[in-house]
Amino acid sequence: MIKVAIAGARGKMGQEAVHTVMKQENMELVAVLDYKEIGETLAQTGLFPTDYTAPVFTDLQALHTATKPEVLIDLTNPQSVYAHTKEALALGIRPVVGTTGFTDEQLAELTAFAEEKALGCIIAPNFAVGAILMMKFAKEAARFFPDVEIIEMHHDQKLDAPSGTGLKTAQMIQEVRQSKQQGHPNETETHAGARGANFDGMHIHSVRLPGLVAHQQVLFGGDGQLLTIRHDSFNRGSFMSGVAYCVEEVMKQKTVVYGLENLI
């Protein structure tokens, strides 16, 4: 039985993760971490059934002392996630992180720290298996179509842009694509940002609208043809099989794994 704690349980993704862990026969939800006092147990928040009695803590050290989780699922925000991840590793807890916003320097530091502690840590910009396959297919297509643009579309409450999935897709494409600036060499933006973010010459466009969940299309242009690779998550349940998989897989790792595509 894997003892699991969740940070960010009251968020939309967090609520789905709570229900997912509670349904797993090989997992036990022992605690949740919140940034403010919301009651002594999950049930007291009014968001969960009365038999969801996992205690709520506002301090990770106190949580660890009282409940000794083996895995921390972090679904908070880019402002908190680095500190949570580093503290979890220091306490001997294996992080499974679904929040983006890490810098390259932070990832390098966390990797060294995880390897020093011989602990697994999985950072997944996207938990949906279909999204992982989209990124893998895009990387393969980029070998033949070097002209590419990424359009990622999310709900209007998302804090970071571009999304972790959009950025990770661009990084994977960069591995096989010869660096080049796309479009006309004298191209001018008459309104700043019209062409989106420039990543190694390819462009990433972020759309934020109510009604969306998580969607992305990768467009490859060639002579007389257009290849589009697209994935859509219509609800947050699409991410939960990946979350459960990562909780099991992180127990086997002894370093940081950035991206679920490295495990699938």
CSV table of C-alpha atoms in Angstrom, one decimal:
chain,number,residue,atom,x,y,z
A,1,MET,CA,0.0,0.0,0.0
A,2,ILE,CA,1.5,3.3,-1.1
A,3,LYS,CA,0.9,6.2,1.4
A,4,VAL,CA,-0.1,9.3,-0.6
A,5,ALA,CA,-0.5,13.0,0.3
A,6,ILE,CA,-2.0,15.6,-2.1
A,7,ALA,CA,-1.1,19.3,-2.3
A,8,GLY,CA,-3.8,21.4,-3.9
A,9,ALA,CA,-6.7,19.0,-3.1
A,10,ARG,CA,-9.4,21.7,-3.4
A,11,GLY,CA,-8.6,22.6,-7.0
A,12,LYS,CA,-10.3,21.1,-9.9
A,13,MET,CA,-7.4,18.7,-10.7
A,14,GLY,CA,-6.8,18.2,-7.0
A,15,GLN,CA,-10.4,17.0,-6.4
A,16,GLU,CA,-10.1,14.5,-9.3
A,17,ALA,CA,-6.9,13.3,-7.8
A,18,VAL,CA,-8.4,12.8,-4.4
A,19,HIS,CA,-11.2,10.6,-5.8
A,20,THR,CA,-8.7,8.7,-8.0
A,21,VAL,CA,-6.4,7.8,-5.1
A,22,MET,CA,-9.3,6.8,-2.9
A,23,LYS,CA,-10.4,4.3,-5.6
A,24,GLN,CA,-7.0,2.6,-5.9
A,25,GLU,CA,-6.6,-0.6,-4.0
A,26,ASN,CA,-2.9,-0.2,-3.7
A,27,MET,CA,-2.9,3.4,-2.4
A,28,GLU,CA,-3.9,5.2,0.8
A,29,LEU,CA,-4.6,8.9,1.0
A,30,VAL,CA,-3.1,9.8,4.4
A,31,ALA,CA,-3.1,13.6,4.3
A,32,VAL,CA,-3.6,16.7,2.2
A,33,LEU,CA,-1.6,20.0,2.2
A,34,ASP,CA,-3.3,23.3,1.9
A,35,TYR,CA,-2.0,26.9,2.1
A,36,LYS,CA,-4.8,28.0,4.6
A,37,GLU,CA,-6.9,26.6,7.4
A,38,ILE,CA,-9.9,24.8,5.7
A,39,GLY,CA,-10.9,22.3,8.4
A,40,GLU,CA,-9.3,19.3,10.2
A,41,THR,CA,-10.3,16.8,7.5
A,42,LEU,CA,-11.2,16.8,3.8
A,43,ALA,CA,-14.8,16.1,4.7
A,44,GLN,CA,-15.0,19.4,6.6
A,45,THR,CA,-14.2,21.4,3.4
A,46,GLY,CA,-17.7,20.5,2.1
A,47,LEU,CA,-16.2,19.4,-1.2
A,48,PHE,CA,-15.9,15.7,-0.4
A,49,PRO,CA,-18.0,12.8,1.1
A,50,THR,CA,-18.2,12.5,4.9
A,51,ASP,CA,-16.0,9.4,4.9
A,52,TYR,CA,-13.1,11.2,3.3
A,53,THR,CA,-11.3,11.7,6.7
A,54,ALA,CA,-7.7,12.4,5.5
A,55,PRO,CA,-6.3,15.2,7.8
A,56,VAL,CA,-5.5,18.6,6.4
A,57,PHE,CA,-2.1,20.3,7.1
A,58,THR,CA,-0.8,23.7,6.2
A,59,ASP,CA,2.9,22.7,6.8
A,60,LEU,CA,4.6,19.9,5.0
A,61,GLN,CA,7.0,19.1,7.8
A,62,ALA,CA,4.1,18.7,10.2
A,63,LEU,CA,2.2,16.6,7.6
A,64,HIS,CA,5.3,14.3,7.3
A,65,THR,CA,5.8,13.9,11.0
A,66,ALA,CA,2.2,12.9,11.6
A,67,THR,CA,1.4,10.7,8.5
A,68,LYS,CA,4.7,9.7,6.9
A,69,PRO,CA,3.6,9.7,3.2
A,70,GLU,CA,5.7,8.0,0.6
A,71,VAL,CA,4.5,10.1,-2.3
A,72,LEU,CA,3.3,13.8,-2.6
A,73,ILE,CA,1.1,14.6,-5.5
A,74,ASP,CA,1.5,18.3,-6.1
A,75,LEU,CA,-1.3,20.1,-8.1
A,76,THR,CA,-0.8,23.6,-6.7
A,77,ASN,CA,0.6,26.5,-8.8
A,78,PRO,CA,3.9,27.6,-10.3
A,79,GLN,CA,4.6,29.9,-7.4
A,80,SER,CA,4.6,27.1,-4.8
A,81,VAL,CA,5.6,24.0,-6.6
A,82,TYR,CA,9.4,24.4,-6.6
A,83,ALA,CA,9.5,24.9,-2.8
A,84,HIS,CA,7.1,22.0,-2.2
A,85,THR,CA,9.1,19.6,-4.4
A,86,LYS,CA,12.5,20.5,-2.8
A,87,GLU,CA,11.1,20.2,0.7
A,88,ALA,CA,9.4,16.9,-0.1
A,89,LEU,CA,12.7,15.4,-1.3
A,90,ALA,CA,14.4,16.7,1.8
A,91,LEU,CA,11.9,14.9,3.9
A,92,GLY,CA,12.2,11.7,1.9
A,93,ILE,CA,8.9,12.0,0.1
A,94,ARG,CA,8.7,11.2,-3.6
A,95,PRO,CA,7.0,14.1,-5.5
A,96,VAL,CA,4.6,13.5,-8.4
A,97,VAL,CA,4.2,17.0,-9.9
A,98,GLY,CA,1.5,18.1,-12.3
A,99,THR,CA,2.2,21.8,-12.0
A,100,THR,CA,4.5,23.5,-14.5
A,101,GLY,CA,6.8,26.5,-14.1
A,102,PHE,CA,10.2,25.1,-13.3
A,103,THR,CA,13.3,26.8,-14.8
A,104,ASP,CA,16.1,24.7,-16.3
A,105,GLU,CA,18.3,25.7,-13.3
A,106,GLN,CA,15.6,24.4,-10.8
A,107,LEU,CA,15.2,21.2,-12.7
A,108,ALA,CA,19.0,20.6,-12.6
A,109,GLU,CA,19.1,21.4,-8.9
A,110,LEU,CA,16.2,19.0,-8.2
A,111,THR,CA,17.7,16.3,-10.3
A,112,ALA,CA,21.0,16.4,-8.4
A,113,PHE,CA,19.1,16.5,-5.0
A,114,ALA,CA,16.9,13.5,-5.9
A,115,GLU,CA,19.9,11.5,-7.0
A,116,GLU,CA,21.7,12.4,-3.9
A,117,LYS,CA,18.7,11.2,-1.8
A,118,ALA,CA,18.1,8.2,-4.2
A,119,LEU,CA,14.5,9.2,-4.5
A,120,GLY,CA,12.2,9.3,-7.5
A,121,CYS,CA,10.5,12.5,-8.7
A,122,ILE,CA,8.2,12.7,-11.7
A,123,ILE,CA,7.3,16.1,-13.1
A,124,ALA,CA,4.6,15.8,-15.8
A,125,PRO,CA,3.5,18.8,-17.8
A,126,ASN,CA,0.6,16.6,-18.9
A,127,PHE,CA,-0.8,13.4,-17.4
A,128,ALA,CA,-3.0,12.5,-20.3
A,129,VAL,CA,-1.7,9.5,-22.3
A,130,GLY,CA,-3.1,10.9,-25.5
A,131,ALA,CA,-1.2,14.1,-25.0
A,132,ILE,CA,2.0,12.2,-24.4
A,133,LEU,CA,1.5,10.3,-27.7
A,134,MET,CA,0.8,13.7,-29.4
A,135,MET,CA,4.2,15.0,-28.3
A,136,LYS,CA,5.9,11.8,-29.4
A,137,PHE,CA,4.2,11.9,-32.8
A,138,ALA,CA,5.1,15.5,-33.2
A,139,LYS,CA,8.8,14.8,-32.5
A,140,GLU,CA,8.8,12.1,-35.1
A,141,ALA,CA,7.0,14.4,-37.7
A,142,ALA,CA,9.5,17.2,-37.1
A,143,ARG,CA,12.3,15.0,-38.6
A,144,PHE,CA,10.5,15.5,-42.0
A,145,PHE,CA,8.6,18.8,-41.4
A,146,PRO,CA,10.9,21.5,-39.8
A,147,ASP,CA,8.4,24.3,-40.2
A,148,VAL,CA,6.1,24.0,-37.3
A,149,GLU,CA,3.8,26.1,-35.1
A,150,ILE,CA,2.1,25.0,-31.8
A,151,ILE,CA,-1.3,26.2,-30.7
A,152,GLU,CA,-2.2,25.3,-27.2
A,153,MET,CA,-5.7,26.1,-25.8
A,154,HIS,CA,-6.7,26.1,-22.1
A,155,HIS,CA,-9.3,27.5,-19.7
A,156,ASP,CA,-9.1,31.1,-18.8
A,157,GLN,CA,-8.0,30.5,-15.2
A,158,LYS,CA,-4.7,28.9,-16.2
A,159,LEU,CA,-1.8,31.0,-14.8
A,160,ASP,CA,1.2,30.2,-17.1
A,161,ALA,CA,1.6,30.7,-20.8
A,162,PRO,CA,2.8,28.9,-22.8
A,163,SER,CA,1.5,25.8,-21.1
A,164,GLY,CA,3.9,23.1,-19.9
A,165,THR,CA,2.7,20.8,-22.6
A,166,GLY,CA,3.3,23.4,-25.3
A,167,LEU,CA,6.8,24.2,-24.1
A,168,LYS,CA,7.6,20.5,-23.6
A,169,THR,CA,6.4,19.7,-27.2
A,170,ALA,CA,8.7,22.5,-28.5
A,171,GLN,CA,11.6,21.1,-26.5
A,172,MET,CA,11.1,17.6,-27.9
A,173,ILE,CA,10.9,19.0,-31.4
A,174,GLN,CA,14.0,21.0,-30.9
A,175,GLU,CA,15.9,17.7,-30.2
A,176,VAL,CA,15.5,16.6,-33.8
A,177,ARG,CA,14.9,19.8,-35.7
A,178,GLN,CA,17.7,21.9,-37.1
A,179,SER,CA,17.4,25.4,-35.7
A,180,LYS,CA,15.8,27.9,-38.1
A,181,GLN,CA,13.8,31.1,-38.1
A,182,GLN,CA,10.5,30.5,-39.8
A,183,GLY,CA,8.5,32.9,-41.9
A,184,HIS,CA,9.7,35.9,-44.0
A,185,PRO,CA,13.0,37.3,-42.8
A,186,ASN,CA,11.5,40.8,-42.8
A,187,GLU,CA,8.4,39.9,-41.0
A,188,THR,CA,7.1,42.6,-38.6
A,189,GLU,CA,4.5,42.4,-35.9
A,190,THR,CA,2.3,45.4,-36.1
A,191,HIS,CA,0.9,44.4,-32.7
A,192,ALA,CA,3.4,43.0,-30.2
A,193,GLY,CA,2.9,39.3,-29.6
A,194,ALA,CA,0.9,38.6,-32.8
A,195,ARG,CA,3.2,35.8,-33.8
A,196,GLY,CA,3.2,34.2,-30.4
A,197,ALA,CA,6.3,33.1,-28.4
A,198,ASN,CA,9.4,32.4,-30.4
A,199,PHE,CA,11.1,29.1,-29.3
A,200,ASP,CA,14.2,28.3,-31.4
A,201,GLY,CA,12.5,29.9,-34.5
A,202,MET,CA,9.1,28.0,-34.1
A,203,HIS,CA,6.1,29.8,-32.7
A,204,ILE,CA,3.9,28.9,-29.8
A,205,HIS,CA,0.4,30.5,-29.5
A,206,SER,CA,-1.6,30.4,-26.2
A,207,VAL,CA,-5.4,30.6,-26.3
A,208,ARG,CA,-7.3,31.2,-23.0
A,209,LEU,CA,-11.0,30.9,-23.0
A,210,PRO,CA,-13.8,29.8,-20.7
A,211,GLY,CA,-15.2,26.4,-21.7
A,212,LEU,CA,-11.9,25.0,-22.7
A,213,VAL,CA,-10.0,22.4,-20.6
A,214,ALA,CA,-6.7,21.4,-22.3
A,215,HIS,CA,-6.2,21.2,-26.0
A,216,GLN,CA,-3.2,21.4,-28.4
A,217,GLN,CA,-2.5,21.2,-32.1
A,218,VAL,CA,0.9,21.0,-33.7
A,219,LEU,CA,0.9,22.2,-37.3
A,220,PHE,CA,3.6,21.1,-39.8
A,221,GLY,CA,3.8,22.9,-43.1
A,222,GLY,CA,5.4,21.5,-46.2
A,223,ASP,CA,5.1,22.1,-50.0
A,224,GLY,CA,1.5,21.7,-50.9
A,225,GLN,CA,0.5,20.0,-47.6
A,226,LEU,CA,-0.3,20.5,-43.9
A,227,LEU,CA,0.0,17.9,-41.2
A,228,THR,CA,-2.0,18.6,-38.0
A,229,ILE,CA,-1.5,16.5,-34.8
A,230,ARG,CA,-4.1,17.3,-32.2
A,231,HIS,CA,-5.2,16.2,-28.7
A,232,ASP,CA,-8.2,17.3,-26.7
A,233,SER,CA,-8.9,16.7,-23.0
A,234,PHE,CA,-12.6,17.3,-22.5
A,235,ASN,CA,-12.5,16.8,-18.7
A,236,ARG,CA,-9.9,16.3,-16.0
A,237,GLY,CA,-10.7,12.7,-15.7
A,238,SER,CA,-8.5,12.3,-18.8
A,239,PHE,CA,-5.4,12.9,-16.6
A,240,MET,CA,-6.2,10.5,-13.8
A,241,SER,CA,-4.9,7.3,-15.2
A,242,GLY,CA,-1.6,9.0,-15.7
A,243,VAL,CA,-1.6,10.3,-12.1
A,244,ALA,CA,-2.2,6.8,-10.8
A,245,TYR,CA,0.5,5.4,-13.0
A,246,CYS,CA,3.0,8.0,-11.9
A,247,VAL,CA,2.4,7.3,-8.2
A,248,GLU,CA,3.3,3.7,-8.8
A,249,GLU,CA,6.2,4.5,-11.1
A,250,VAL,CA,7.8,7.1,-8.9
A,251,MET,CA,8.4,4.4,-6.3
A,252,LYS,CA,10.8,2.7,-8.7
A,253,GLN,CA,12.8,5.8,-9.7
A,254,LYS,CA,15.9,7.3,-8.2
A,255,THR,CA,16.1,10.6,-10.1
A,256,VAL,CA,13.9,13.3,-11.6
A,257,VAL,CA,11.8,12.2,-14.7
A,258,TYR,CA,10.6,15.3,-16.6
A,259,GLY,CA,7.8,14.3,-18.9
A,260,LEU,CA,5.6,11.2,-18.9
A,261,GLU,CA,6.9,10.4,-22.4
A,262,ASN,CA,10.1,9.1,-20.8
A,263,LEU,CA,8.1,6.4,-19.1
A,264,ILE,CA,5.5,5.4,-21.7
